[in-house]
PDB file of C-alpha atoms in Angstrom:
ATOM      1  CA  ASN A 259      -0.017   0.026  -0.044  1.00  0.00           C
ATOM      2  CA  PHE A 260       1.084   3.615  -0.542  1.00  0.00           C
ATOM      3  CA  VAL A 261       0.826   6.972   1.064  1.00  0.00           C
ATOM      4  CA  LEU A 262      -0.080  10.297  -0.635  1.00  0.00           C
ATOM      5  CA  THR A 263       1.935  13.193   0.824  1.00  0.00           C
ATOM      6  CA  GLN A 264       0.774  16.719   0.583  1.00  0.00           C
ATOM      7  CA  PRO A 265       2.388  19.949   2.045  1.00  0.00           C
ATOM      8  CA  HIS A 266       0.568  21.053   5.053  1.00  0.00           C
ATOM      9  CA  SER A 267       0.088  24.518   4.157  1.00  0.00           C
ATOM     10  CA  VAL A 268       0.473  27.088   1.104  1.00  0.00           C
ATOM     11  CA  SER A 269      -0.127  30.746   0.973  1.00  0.00           C
ATOM     12  CA  GLU A 270      -0.362  32.924  -2.175  1.00  0.00           C
ATOM     13  CA  SER A 271      -1.761  36.345  -3.074  1.00  0.00           C
ATOM     14  CA  PRO A 272      -5.066  37.020  -4.955  1.00  0.00           C
ATOM     15  CA  GLY A 273      -4.586  36.925  -8.673  1.00  0.00           C
ATOM     16  CA  LYS A 274      -1.524  34.756  -8.656  1.00  0.00           C
ATOM     17  CA  THR A 275      -1.103  31.056  -9.546  1.00  0.00           C
ATOM     18  CA  VAL A 276      -0.413  28.378  -6.981  1.00  0.00           C
ATOM     19  CA  THR A 277       0.441  24.627  -7.538  1.00  0.00           C
ATOM     20  CA  LEU A 278      -0.345  22.104  -4.848  1.00  0.00           C
ATOM     21  CA  SER A 279       1.546  18.743  -4.893  1.00  0.00           C
ATOM     22  CA  CYS A 280       0.687  15.259  -4.000  1.00  0.00           C
ATOM     23  CA  THR A 281       3.490  12.674  -4.003  1.00  0.00           C
ATOM     24  CA  ARG A 282       2.887   8.889  -3.990  1.00  0.00           C
ATOM     25  CA  SER A 283       5.231   6.978  -1.831  1.00  0.00           C
ATOM     26  CA  SER A 284       5.354   3.749  -3.785  1.00  0.00           C
ATOM     27  CA  GLY A 285       4.087   2.373  -7.067  1.00  0.00           C
ATOM     28  CA  SER A 286       3.631   4.483 -10.082  1.00  0.00           C
ATOM     29  CA  ILE A 287       1.424   7.798  -9.840  1.00  0.00           C
ATOM     30  CA  ALA A 288       0.080   6.758 -13.251  1.00  0.00           C
ATOM     31  CA  SER A 289      -1.223   3.495 -11.895  1.00  0.00           C
ATOM     32  CA  ASN A 290      -4.485   4.817 -10.735  1.00  0.00           C
ATOM     33  CA  TYR A 291      -6.204   8.237 -11.286  1.00  0.00           C
ATOM     34  CA  VAL A 292      -5.776  11.066  -8.964  1.00  0.00           C
ATOM     35  CA  GLN A 293      -8.618  13.190  -7.690  1.00  0.00           C
ATOM     36  CA  TRP A 294      -8.675  16.533  -6.029  1.00  0.00           C
ATOM     37  CA  TYR A 295     -11.294  17.672  -3.444  1.00  0.00           C
ATOM     38  CA  GLN A 296     -11.824  21.054  -2.096  1.00  0.00           C
ATOM     39  CA  GLN A 297     -13.199  21.591   1.502  1.00  0.00           C
ATOM     40  CA  ARG A 298     -14.152  25.044   2.596  1.00  0.00           C
ATOM     41  CA  PRO A 299     -14.425  25.631   6.301  1.00  0.00           C
ATOM     42  CA  GLY A 300     -17.492  24.028   7.802  1.00  0.00           C
ATOM     43  CA  SER A 301     -18.545  22.461   4.582  1.00  0.00           C
ATOM     44  CA  ALA A 302     -18.440  19.117   2.869  1.00  0.00           C
ATOM     45  CA  PRO A 303     -15.775  18.293   0.351  1.00  0.00           C
ATOM     46  CA  THR A 304     -16.481  18.906  -3.365  1.00  0.00           C
ATOM     47  CA  THR A 305     -14.592  17.484  -6.322  1.00  0.00           C
ATOM     48  CA  VAL A 306     -12.586  19.901  -8.418  1.00  0.00           C
ATOM     49  CA  ILE A 307     -10.443  17.477 -10.426  1.00  0.00           C
ATOM     50  CA  TYR A 308     -11.005  13.751 -11.221  1.00  0.00           C
ATOM     51  CA  ALA A 309      -9.119  11.277 -13.377  1.00  0.00           C
ATOM     52  CA  ASN A 310      -5.936  13.353 -13.014  1.00  0.00           C
ATOM     53  CA  LYS A 311      -7.017  16.285 -15.074  1.00  0.00           C
ATOM     54  CA  GLN A 312     -10.793  16.218 -15.693  1.00  0.00           C
ATOM     55  CA  ARG A 313     -13.027  19.064 -14.237  1.00  0.00           C
ATOM     56  CA  PRO A 314     -16.629  18.367 -13.132  1.00  0.00           C
ATOM     57  CA  SER A 315     -19.100  20.753 -14.692  1.00  0.00           C
ATOM     58  CA  GLY A 316     -19.294  23.869 -12.882  1.00  0.00           C
ATOM     59  CA  VAL A 317     -15.699  23.951 -11.792  1.00  0.00           C
ATOM     60  CA  PRO A 318     -13.967  26.936 -13.282  1.00  0.00           C
ATOM     61  CA  ASP A 319     -11.067  26.494 -15.829  1.00  0.00           C
ATOM     62  CA  ARG A 320      -8.872  28.143 -13.374  1.00  0.00           C
ATOM     63  CA  PHE A 321      -8.511  24.735 -11.808  1.00  0.00           C
ATOM     64  CA  SER A 322      -6.226  22.201 -13.581  1.00  0.00           C
ATOM     65  CA  GLY A 323      -4.668  18.850 -12.695  1.00  0.00           C
ATOM     66  CA  SER A 324      -1.724  16.953 -13.900  1.00  0.00           C
ATOM     67  CA  ILE A 325       0.693  14.050 -13.000  1.00  0.00           C
ATOM     68  CA  ASP A 326       4.346  13.889 -13.379  1.00  0.00           C
ATOM     69  CA  SER A 327       5.887  10.324 -13.436  1.00  0.00           C
ATOM     70  CA  SER A 328       9.398  11.670 -13.018  1.00  0.00           C
ATOM     71  CA  SER A 329       8.429  12.983  -9.452  1.00  0.00           C
ATOM     72  CA  ASN A 330       5.811  10.432  -9.030  1.00  0.00           C
ATOM     73  CA  SER A 331       3.455  13.134  -8.013  1.00  0.00           C
ATOM     74  CA  ALA A 332       0.102  14.720  -8.949  1.00  0.00           C
ATOM     75  CA  SER A 333      -0.396  18.546  -9.022  1.00  0.00           C
ATOM     76  CA  LEU A 334      -3.407  20.924  -8.817  1.00  0.00           C
ATOM     77  CA  THR A 335      -2.928  24.226 -10.208  1.00  0.00           C
ATOM     78  CA  ILE A 336      -5.180  27.221  -9.456  1.00  0.00           C
ATOM     79  CA  SER A 337      -4.602  30.336 -11.541  1.00  0.00           C
ATOM     80  CA  GLY A 338      -6.069  33.794 -10.821  1.00  0.00           C
ATOM     81  CA  LEU A 339      -6.532  33.087  -7.339  1.00  0.00           C
ATOM     82  CA  LYS A 340      -9.580  34.336  -5.497  1.00  0.00           C
ATOM     83  CA  THR A 341     -10.272  34.623  -1.874  1.00  0.00           C
ATOM     84  CA  GLU A 342     -13.005  32.083  -2.192  1.00  0.00           C
ATOM     85  CA  ASP A 343     -10.326  29.416  -3.189  1.00  0.00           C
ATOM     86  CA  GLU A 344      -9.169  29.471   0.361  1.00  0.00           C
ATOM     87  CA  ALA A 345      -9.753  26.042   1.562  1.00  0.00           C
ATOM     88  CA  ASP A 346      -8.231  22.663   2.362  1.00  0.00           C
ATOM     89  CA  TYR A 347      -7.466  20.473  -0.712  1.00  0.00           C
ATOM     90  CA  TYR A 348      -7.209  16.863  -0.691  1.00  0.00           C
ATOM     91  CA  CYS A 349      -5.720  14.394  -3.255  1.00  0.00           C
ATOM     92  CA  GLN A 350      -7.037  10.916  -3.432  1.00  0.00           C
ATOM     93  CA  SER A 351      -6.312   7.797  -5.292  1.00  0.00           C
ATOM     94  CA  TYR A 352      -7.239   4.011  -5.217  1.00  0.00           C
ATOM     95  CA  ASP A 353      -4.923   1.264  -4.150  1.00  0.00           C
ATOM     96  CA  THR A 354      -5.720  -1.872  -6.278  1.00  0.00           C
ATOM     97  CA  SER A 355      -3.508  -4.051  -4.111  1.00  0.00           C
ATOM     98  CA  THR A 356      -5.449  -3.295  -0.855  1.00  0.00           C
ATOM     99  CA  LEU A 357      -8.759  -2.179  -2.435  1.00  0.00           C
ATOM    100  CA  TRP A 358      -8.542   0.804  -0.230  1.00  0.00           C
ATOM    101  CA  GLU A 359      -9.161   4.447  -1.145  1.00  0.00           C
ATOM    102  CA  VAL A 360      -6.248   6.547  -0.146  1.00  0.00           C
ATOM    103  CA  PHE A 361      -6.411  10.310   0.778  1.00  0.00           C
ATOM    104  CA  GLY A 362      -3.569  12.667   1.130  1.00  0.00           C
ATOM    105  CA  GLY A 363      -3.339  14.614   4.403  1.00  0.00           C
ATOM    106  CA  GLY A 364      -4.509  17.804   2.875  1.00  0.00           C
ATOM    107  CA  THR A 365      -3.166  21.165   2.080  1.00  0.00           C
ATOM    108  CA  LYS A 366      -4.542  24.370   3.657  1.00  0.00           C
ATOM    109  CA  LEU A 367      -4.412  27.043   1.007  1.00  0.00           C
ATOM    110  CA  THR A 368      -4.456  30.572   2.369  1.00  0.00           C
ATOM    111  CA  VAL A 369      -5.172  33.420  -0.095  1.00  0.00           C
ATOM    112  CA  LEU A 370      -4.163  36.814   1.211  1.00  0.00           C
TER     113      LEU A 370
ATOM    114  CA  GLU B  53     -30.541  17.261  -8.201  1.00  0.00           C
ATOM    115  CA  VAL B  54     -28.393  14.703  -6.367  1.00  0.00           C
ATOM    116  CA  GLN B  55     -28.793  14.813  -2.700  1.00  0.00           C
ATOM    117  CA  LEU B  56     -27.188  12.707   0.108  1.00  0.00           C
ATOM    118  CA  VAL B  57     -28.484  13.243   3.601  1.00  0.00           C
ATOM    119  CA  GLU B  58     -26.752  11.613   6.645  1.00  0.00           C
ATOM    120  CA  SER B  59     -28.422  11.099   9.940  1.00  0.00           C
ATOM    121  CA  GLY B  60     -27.844   9.040  13.124  1.00  0.00           C
ATOM    122  CA  GLY B  61     -24.877  10.693  14.624  1.00  0.00           C
ATOM    123  CA  ALA B  62     -24.899  11.236  18.434  1.00  0.00           C
ATOM    124  CA  LEU B  63     -22.742  11.217  21.627  1.00  0.00           C
ATOM    125  CA  VAL B  64     -22.061   7.655  22.679  1.00  0.00           C
ATOM    126  CA  GLN B  65     -19.941   6.044  25.281  1.00  0.00           C
ATOM    127  CA  PRO B  66     -16.805   4.020  24.485  1.00  0.00           C
ATOM    128  CA  GLY B  67     -17.805   0.422  23.709  1.00  0.00           C
ATOM    129  CA  GLY B  68     -21.233   1.559  22.495  1.00  0.00           C
ATOM    130  CA  SER B  69     -23.002   1.178  19.111  1.00  0.00           C
ATOM    131  CA  LEU B  70     -24.549   3.567  16.690  1.00  0.00           C
ATOM    132  CA  ARG B  71     -26.128   3.178  13.252  1.00  0.00           C
ATOM    133  CA  LEU B  72     -25.687   5.826  10.705  1.00  0.00           C
ATOM    134  CA  SER B  73     -28.020   6.234   7.600  1.00  0.00           C
ATOM    135  CA  CYS B  74     -27.542   7.960   4.299  1.00  0.00           C
ATOM    136  CA  THR B  75     -30.703   8.660   2.207  1.00  0.00           C
ATOM    137  CA  ALA B  76     -30.209   9.403  -1.443  1.00  0.00           C
ATOM    138  CA  SER B  77     -32.297  11.242  -4.024  1.00  0.00           C
ATOM    139  CA  GLY B  78     -32.026  12.574  -7.462  1.00  0.00           C
ATOM    140  CA  PHE B  79     -30.338   9.654  -9.050  1.00  0.00           C
ATOM    141  CA  THR B  80     -30.644   5.840  -9.702  1.00  0.00           C
ATOM    142  CA  PHE B  81     -29.249   4.640  -6.380  1.00  0.00           C
ATOM    143  CA  ASN B  82     -28.679   1.087  -7.294  1.00  0.00           C
ATOM    144  CA  ASN B  83     -26.467   2.050 -10.203  1.00  0.00           C
ATOM    145  CA  TYR B  84     -23.703   3.275  -7.828  1.00  0.00           C
ATOM    146  CA  TRP B  85     -21.132   2.106  -5.363  1.00  0.00           C
ATOM    147  CA  MET B  86     -21.400   4.097  -2.228  1.00  0.00           C
ATOM    148  CA  THR B  87     -18.887   5.106   0.348  1.00  0.00           C
ATOM    149  CA  TRP B  88     -18.465   6.323   3.905  1.00  0.00           C
ATOM    150  CA  VAL B  89     -15.640   8.797   4.638  1.00  0.00           C
ATOM    151  CA  ARG B  90     -14.889  10.365   7.970  1.00  0.00           C
ATOM    152  CA  GLN B  91     -13.111  13.406   9.378  1.00  0.00           C
ATOM    153  CA  ALA B  92     -11.866  13.697  12.953  1.00  0.00           C
ATOM    154  CA  PRO B  93     -11.999  17.127  14.459  1.00  0.00           C
ATOM    155  CA  GLY B  94      -9.300  19.264  12.890  1.00  0.00           C
ATOM    156  CA  LYS B  95      -7.872  16.298  10.887  1.00  0.00           C
ATOM    157  CA  GLY B  96      -7.905  15.193   7.179  1.00  0.00           C
ATOM    158  CA  LEU B  97     -10.326  12.804   5.291  1.00  0.00           C
ATOM    159  CA  GLU B  98     -10.157   9.085   5.957  1.00  0.00           C
ATOM    160  CA  TRP B  99     -12.027   6.573   3.808  1.00  0.00           C
ATOM    161  CA  VAL B 100     -13.982   4.146   6.034  1.00  0.00           C
ATOM    162  CA  ALA B 101     -15.890   1.673   3.689  1.00  0.00           C
ATOM    163  CA  ASN B 102     -17.298   0.971   0.123  1.00  0.00           C
ATOM    164  CA  ILE B 103     -20.292  -1.012  -0.860  1.00  0.00           C
ATOM    165  CA  LYS B 104     -21.108  -2.331  -4.251  1.00  0.00           C
ATOM    166  CA  GLN B 105     -24.335  -1.577  -6.109  1.00  0.00           C
ATOM    167  CA  ASP B 106     -26.060  -4.797  -5.057  1.00  0.00           C
ATOM    168  CA  GLY B 107     -24.437  -4.956  -1.635  1.00  0.00           C
ATOM    169  CA  SER B 108     -22.401  -8.114  -2.558  1.00  0.00           C
ATOM    170  CA  ASP B 109     -18.907  -6.585  -2.133  1.00  0.00           C
ATOM    171  CA  LYS B 110     -17.931  -4.529   0.779  1.00  0.00           C
ATOM    172  CA  TYR B 111     -14.488  -3.067   1.695  1.00  0.00           C
ATOM    173  CA  TYR B 112     -13.210  -1.538   4.928  1.00  0.00           C
ATOM    174  CA  VAL B 113     -10.291   0.281   6.290  1.00  0.00           C
ATOM    175  CA  ASP B 114      -8.285  -1.864   8.642  1.00  0.00           C
ATOM    176  CA  SER B 115      -9.110   0.271  11.791  1.00  0.00           C
ATOM    177  CA  VAL B 116     -12.793  -0.516  11.598  1.00  0.00           C
ATOM    178  CA  ARG B 117     -12.892  -3.883  10.005  1.00  0.00           C
ATOM    179  CA  GLY B 118     -14.679  -6.282  12.358  1.00  0.00           C
ATOM    180  CA  ARG B 119     -16.383  -3.399  14.273  1.00  0.00           C
ATOM    181  CA  PHE B 120     -18.258  -1.594  11.571  1.00  0.00           C
ATOM    182  CA  SER B 121     -20.623  -2.979   8.932  1.00  0.00           C
ATOM    183  CA  ILE B 122     -21.727  -1.212   5.699  1.00  0.00           C
ATOM    184  CA  SER B 123     -25.087  -2.132   4.128  1.00  0.00           C
ATOM    185  CA  ARG B 124     -27.750  -0.731   1.813  1.00  0.00           C
ATOM    186  CA  ASP B 125     -31.415  -0.824   1.001  1.00  0.00           C
ATOM    187  CA  ASN B 126     -31.886  -0.164  -2.611  1.00  0.00           C
ATOM    188  CA  ALA B 127     -35.637  -0.065  -2.490  1.00  0.00           C
ATOM    189  CA  ASN B 128     -35.464   2.818  -0.089  1.00  0.00           C
ATOM    190  CA  LYS B 129     -32.439   4.404  -1.535  1.00  0.00           C
ATOM    191  CA  SER B 130     -30.459   4.183   1.665  1.00  0.00           C
ATOM    192  CA  MET B 131     -27.043   3.076   2.927  1.00  0.00           C
ATOM    193  CA  PHE B 132     -26.108   2.362   6.542  1.00  0.00           C
ATOM    194  CA  LEU B 133     -23.119   2.045   8.679  1.00  0.00           C
ATOM    195  CA  GLN B 134     -23.473  -0.097  11.751  1.00  0.00           C
ATOM    196  CA  MET B 135     -20.770   0.900  14.203  1.00  0.00           C
ATOM    197  CA  ASP B 136     -20.045  -1.374  17.186  1.00  0.00           C
ATOM    198  CA  SER B 137     -17.439  -1.386  19.853  1.00  0.00           C
ATOM    199  CA  LEU B 138     -16.940   2.302  19.332  1.00  0.00           C
ATOM    200  CA  ARG B 139     -13.637   3.987  20.423  1.00  0.00           C
ATOM    201  CA  VAL B 140     -12.713   7.433  21.317  1.00  0.00           C
ATOM    202  CA  ASP B 141     -10.738   7.728  18.073  1.00  0.00           C
ATOM    203  CA  ASP B 142     -13.816   6.921  16.084  1.00  0.00           C
ATOM    204  CA  THR B 143     -14.968  10.585  16.978  1.00  0.00           C
ATOM    205  CA  ALA B 144     -15.524  12.250  13.548  1.00  0.00           C
ATOM    206  CA  MET B 145     -17.873  13.812  11.153  1.00  0.00           C
ATOM    207  CA  TYR B 146     -19.065  10.920   9.007  1.00  0.00           C
ATOM    208  CA  TYR B 147     -19.907  11.688   5.297  1.00  0.00           C
ATOM    209  CA  CYS B 148     -21.576   9.534   2.732  1.00  0.00           C
ATOM    210  CA  ALA B 149     -20.533   9.834  -0.812  1.00  0.00           C
ATOM    211  CA  ARG B 150     -21.440   8.588  -4.228  1.00  0.00           C
ATOM    212  CA  ARG B 151     -18.758   6.563  -5.999  1.00  0.00           C
ATOM    213  CA  ALA B 152     -18.600   7.331  -9.669  1.00  0.00           C
ATOM    214  CA  VAL B 153     -16.650   5.782 -12.410  1.00  0.00           C
ATOM    215  CA  ALA B 154     -13.624   7.804 -13.453  1.00  0.00           C
ATOM    216  CA  GLY B 155     -12.125   5.155 -15.857  1.00  0.00           C
ATOM    217  CA  TRP B 156     -11.480   1.462 -16.004  1.00  0.00           C
ATOM    218  CA  SER B 157     -10.999   0.290 -12.320  1.00  0.00           C
ATOM    219  CA  ASN B 158     -10.963   3.844 -11.171  1.00  0.00           C
ATOM    220  CA  TRP B 159     -13.557   5.770  -9.230  1.00  0.00           C
ATOM    221  CA  TYR B 160     -13.958   9.060  -7.513  1.00  0.00           C
ATOM    222  CA  PHE B 161     -16.530  10.659  -5.175  1.00  0.00           C
ATOM    223  CA  ASP B 162     -18.630  12.911  -7.180  1.00  0.00           C
ATOM    224  CA  PHE B 163     -21.224  13.962  -4.646  1.00  0.00           C
ATOM    225  CA  TRP B 164     -21.011  14.166  -0.884  1.00  0.00           C
ATOM    226  CA  GLY B 165     -23.502  14.656   1.933  1.00  0.00           C
ATOM    227  CA  ARG B 166     -23.126  17.338   4.565  1.00  0.00           C
ATOM    228  CA  GLY B 167     -22.156  14.727   7.218  1.00  0.00           C
ATOM    229  CA  THR B 168     -23.280  13.490  10.661  1.00  0.00           C
ATOM    230  CA  LEU B 169     -21.267  13.984  13.782  1.00  0.00           C
ATOM    231  CA  VAL B 170     -20.325  11.049  15.955  1.00  0.00           C
ATOM    232  CA  THR B 171     -18.789  11.701  19.243  1.00  0.00           C
ATOM    233  CA  VAL B 172     -17.400   8.961  21.489  1.00  0.00           C
ATOM    234  CA  SER B 173     -16.785  10.010  24.950  1.00  0.00           C
ATOM    235  CA  SER B 174     -17.379   9.045  28.458  1.00  0.00           C
TER     236      SER B 174
END
């Protein structure tokens, strides 16, 4: 089984671009799709990216996802940052060996 | 509109039991895997259990296997989590989520409920 590691916190200014990382500890990042969930304070999570780079309807194109096999990591990039993007972001993937869903520890994004 | 509504959360003593419910609407419930995910206060998301469309396959995280049981009632568009031998570290907000296909042997959680709070304390 593997672990997904995310930085604990990231800060950036409104209007800027930020990239959040999610590194897989073992096995290839390309083995299973990576999803990203946004959780605003006091609210349930919502999906912002699924299948590495797909955006659900209603998610603005300021949000984009990618994977990098060389660093064995996935990334969520948010451009044109808005204060409303301030939230916790979790990456998630599926472990086909254990049949478990795996979440990263989450990154707290501060926009100020 | 897809809606998932959890209920059943409460304050319970260590060693006690609780049964959570998730009621679905706005989609064909028996077409989807369903999931429970929990979040301890101030902590991250933790997957708890999955159940297949017809209830024939169930998977659990190690920390709850043998103590928790996931089930569903497709006729009433509901999913349940029976929690026994509860421990203090089971204290969390429990979310139900719909598990959608993202690709071959890949899924994601496309809709989430608002959660129900379980507190285990003496």
